[in-house]
Amino acid sequence: MVQLTDKSIITILGAGKMGRSIASFFSEKGIFTILYDPFEEAIIFAKNEIINQSRLTFTTNLEEAVSKSDFIIESAPENLDIKKELYQKIAPYLKSDAIICSNTSTYPLLTLSKGQPFENRMLIVHFFNPADLIPLVEIVKQDSTEEGVLEIVKSFLSYCGKILVVLNKDIRGFIANRLQAALLREACYLLKEGIADASSIDTVVKESIGLRWALNGPFEIMDYGGLDIWDKVLSNLLPVLDNTTTVPEVIVEKVKQNKLGAKTRDGFFSYRSDVKSEEILKQRRLLKLVSEVKNS
Ligand SMILES: NC(=O)c1ccc[n+]([C@@H]2O[C@H](COP(=O)([O-])OP(=O)(O)OC[C@H]3O[C@@H](n4cnc5c(N)ncnc54)[C@H](O)[C@@H]3O)[C@@H](O)[C@H]2O)c1
């Protein structure tokens, strides 16, 4: 069984938003990291964006990317066909004991791993954007996962400074995205019903519950608020909350119009390029500060 140490080679497949920040995270920890993308433009973009490249190499050659690697994290687009095709392509090049992980946001591990030759050496490691600043990684294993694989990945990611939560079941969306999806659905409902505009709804979250969530999870919040109070609040509110199971119309419409958010400079809000980069820098500084204070 492979051992993951500071001498190991890590490969990140996909140099998009997440792949770039995961690669930055490991290389800044002094781990030799290879960042692969099939598109030259994505590699050029990554080279321009990533500041510290001392332990990082870039490639568009898949064999070169994975053949010496001990730990591979797939961060290709959230599209099952693309991910599965990529697994088939890497399989012949892999070291026999390499550990393969996916950074998928939603697919269950079984859906991704079924039938792959490395099925028993595959896990989900779900990082958060930006991966070099947000401490948590959600991990999913399955019954057939080879003995030792989970422990090796856990001890390596802890060594690199991550906070880990291992799920007891292989469930779609894991924990954080399920919680987040419930909130986003209700936010879109409030917008659709004209209760407040998008900016006001954002302000409510940022200036109230969002501040608390950096310090307390939902169960602590229920305990501190008093379970008798939450008993009443939930019995009054749950019957009137949105419970539709389709994507809110407002999102579907914006996607149709290619208003994809900050990356196309138009979404719920409009973004000028200079405002966007200032805002991102401000957010990065704040996230770093909050995470340092919390974990000090
Ligand atoms: N964006 C987030 O906040 C976030 C957070 C956690 C997890 N994720 C997950 O991470 C993964 C990547 O998301 P992203 O936001 O970085 O997407 P992205 O669209 O920014 O990047 C995807 C990258 O994959 C590349 N790519 C395309 N085909 C490929 C292939 N065959 N092999 C390897 N790379 C290929 C693209 O060129 C692109 O650079 C997805 O599974 C997503 O669900 C995203």
PDB file of N, CA, C and O in Angstrom, residues 129-130 133-135 280-293:
ATOM      1  N   ASN A 129     -14.175  25.887  -1.967  1.00  0.00           N
ATOM      2  CA  ASN A 129     -13.559  26.990  -2.691  1.00  0.00           C
ATOM      3  C   ASN A 129     -13.384  28.224  -1.798  1.00  0.00           C
ATOM      4  O   ASN A 129     -14.365  28.662  -1.201  1.00  0.00           O
ATOM      5  N   PRO A 130     -12.192  28.814  -1.678  1.00  0.00           N
ATOM      6  CA  PRO A 130     -10.919  28.377  -2.245  1.00  0.00           C
ATOM      7  C   PRO A 130     -10.230  27.347  -1.335  1.00  0.00           C
ATOM      8  O   PRO A 130     -10.114  27.565  -0.135  1.00  0.00           O
ATOM      9  N   LEU A 133      -7.736  28.053   1.433  1.00  0.00           N
ATOM     10  CA  LEU A 133      -8.132  28.844   2.609  1.00  0.00           C
ATOM     11  C   LEU A 133      -9.198  28.182   3.470  1.00  0.00           C
ATOM     12  O   LEU A 133      -9.227  28.375   4.672  1.00  0.00           O
ATOM     13  N   ILE A 134     -10.116  27.462   2.848  1.00  0.00           N
ATOM     14  CA  ILE A 134     -11.215  26.866   3.635  1.00  0.00           C
ATOM     15  C   ILE A 134     -10.718  25.524   4.192  1.00  0.00           C
ATOM     16  O   ILE A 134     -10.306  24.647   3.422  1.00  0.00           O
ATOM     17  N   PRO A 135     -10.759  25.366   5.518  1.00  0.00           N
ATOM     18  CA  PRO A 135     -10.091  24.205   6.132  1.00  0.00           C
ATOM     19  C   PRO A 135     -10.739  22.844   5.861  1.00  0.00           C
ATOM     20  O   PRO A 135     -10.050  21.832   5.825  1.00  0.00           O
ATOM     21  N   ILE A 280     -12.640  39.818  -4.404  1.00  0.00           N
ATOM     22  CA  ILE A 280     -12.096  38.485  -4.139  1.00  0.00           C
ATOM     23  C   ILE A 280     -10.916  38.579  -3.161  1.00  0.00           C
ATOM     24  O   ILE A 280     -10.794  37.795  -2.224  1.00  0.00           O
ATOM     25  N   LEU A 281     -10.061  39.583  -3.360  1.00  0.00           N
ATOM     26  CA  LEU A 281      -8.918  39.769  -2.456  1.00  0.00           C
ATOM     27  C   LEU A 281      -9.394  40.047  -1.031  1.00  0.00           C
ATOM     28  O   LEU A 281      -8.874  39.480  -0.068  1.00  0.00           O
ATOM     29  N   LYS A 282     -10.417  40.914  -0.916  1.00  0.00           N
ATOM     30  CA  LYS A 282     -10.963  41.248   0.398  1.00  0.00           C
ATOM     31  C   LYS A 282     -11.519  39.985   1.069  1.00  0.00           C
ATOM     32  O   LYS A 282     -11.246  39.711   2.222  1.00  0.00           O
ATOM     33  N   GLN A 283     -12.267  39.195   0.275  1.00  0.00           N
ATOM     34  CA  GLN A 283     -12.852  37.975   0.837  1.00  0.00           C
ATOM     35  C   GLN A 283     -11.762  36.998   1.284  1.00  0.00           C
ATOM     36  O   GLN A 283     -11.879  36.356   2.311  1.00  0.00           O
ATOM     37  N   ARG A 284     -10.704  36.888   0.489  1.00  0.00           N
ATOM     38  CA  ARG A 284      -9.617  35.963   0.831  1.00  0.00           C
ATOM     39  C   ARG A 284      -8.962  36.368   2.151  1.00  0.00           C
ATOM     40  O   ARG A 284      -8.685  35.539   2.997  1.00  0.00           O
ATOM     41  N   ARG A 285      -8.728  37.688   2.309  1.00  0.00           N
ATOM     42  CA  ARG A 285      -8.093  38.164   3.552  1.00  0.00           C
ATOM     43  C   ARG A 285      -8.996  37.872   4.743  1.00  0.00           C
ATOM     44  O   ARG A 285      -8.545  37.425   5.790  1.00  0.00           O
ATOM     45  N   LEU A 286     -10.305  38.086   4.559  1.00  0.00           N
ATOM     46  CA  LEU A 286     -11.257  37.883   5.644  1.00  0.00           C
ATOM     47  C   LEU A 286     -11.345  36.395   6.017  1.00  0.00           C
ATOM     48  O   LEU A 286     -11.317  36.029   7.189  1.00  0.00           O
ATOM     49  N   LEU A 287     -11.426  35.538   4.994  1.00  0.00           N
ATOM     50  CA  LEU A 287     -11.520  34.099   5.246  1.00  0.00           C
ATOM     51  C   LEU A 287     -10.301  33.605   6.016  1.00  0.00           C
ATOM     52  O   LEU A 287     -10.400  32.810   6.944  1.00  0.00           O
ATOM     53  N   LYS A 288      -9.128  34.105   5.621  1.00  0.00           N
ATOM     54  CA  LYS A 288      -7.881  33.685   6.264  1.00  0.00           C
ATOM     55  C   LYS A 288      -7.905  34.099   7.746  1.00  0.00           C
ATOM     56  O   LYS A 288      -7.599  33.298   8.620  1.00  0.00           O
ATOM     57  N   LEU A 289      -8.337  35.340   7.968  1.00  0.00           N
ATOM     58  CA  LEU A 289      -8.378  35.878   9.322  1.00  0.00           C
ATOM     59  C   LEU A 289      -9.341  35.070  10.195  1.00  0.00           C
ATOM     60  O   LEU A 289      -8.989  34.623  11.286  1.00  0.00           O
ATOM     61  N   VAL A 290     -10.571  34.855   9.677  1.00  0.00           N
ATOM     62  CA  VAL A 290     -11.587  34.141  10.460  1.00  0.00           C
ATOM     63  C   VAL A 290     -11.089  32.743  10.792  1.00  0.00           C
ATOM     64  O   VAL A 290     -11.161  32.276  11.933  1.00  0.00           O
ATOM     65  N   SER A 291     -10.516  32.078   9.779  1.00  0.00           N
ATOM     66  CA  SER A 291     -10.080  30.710   9.994  1.00  0.00           C
ATOM     67  C   SER A 291      -8.915  30.659  10.991  1.00  0.00           C
ATOM     68  O   SER A 291      -8.869  29.778  11.854  1.00  0.00           O
ATOM     69  N   GLU A 292      -8.005  31.644  10.953  1.00  0.00           N
ATOM     70  CA  GLU A 292      -6.878  31.673  11.903  1.00  0.00           C
ATOM     71  C   GLU A 292      -7.373  31.919  13.327  1.00  0.00           C
ATOM     72  O   GLU A 292      -6.967  31.243  14.266  1.00  0.00           O
ATOM     73  N   VAL A 293      -8.308  32.889  13.468  1.00  0.00           N
ATOM     74  CA  VAL A 293      -8.807  33.216  14.815  1.00  0.00           C
ATOM     75  C   VAL A 293      -9.559  32.017  15.390  1.00  0.00           C
ATOM     76  O   VAL A 293      -9.360  31.618  16.530  1.00  0.00           O
TER      77      VAL A 293
END
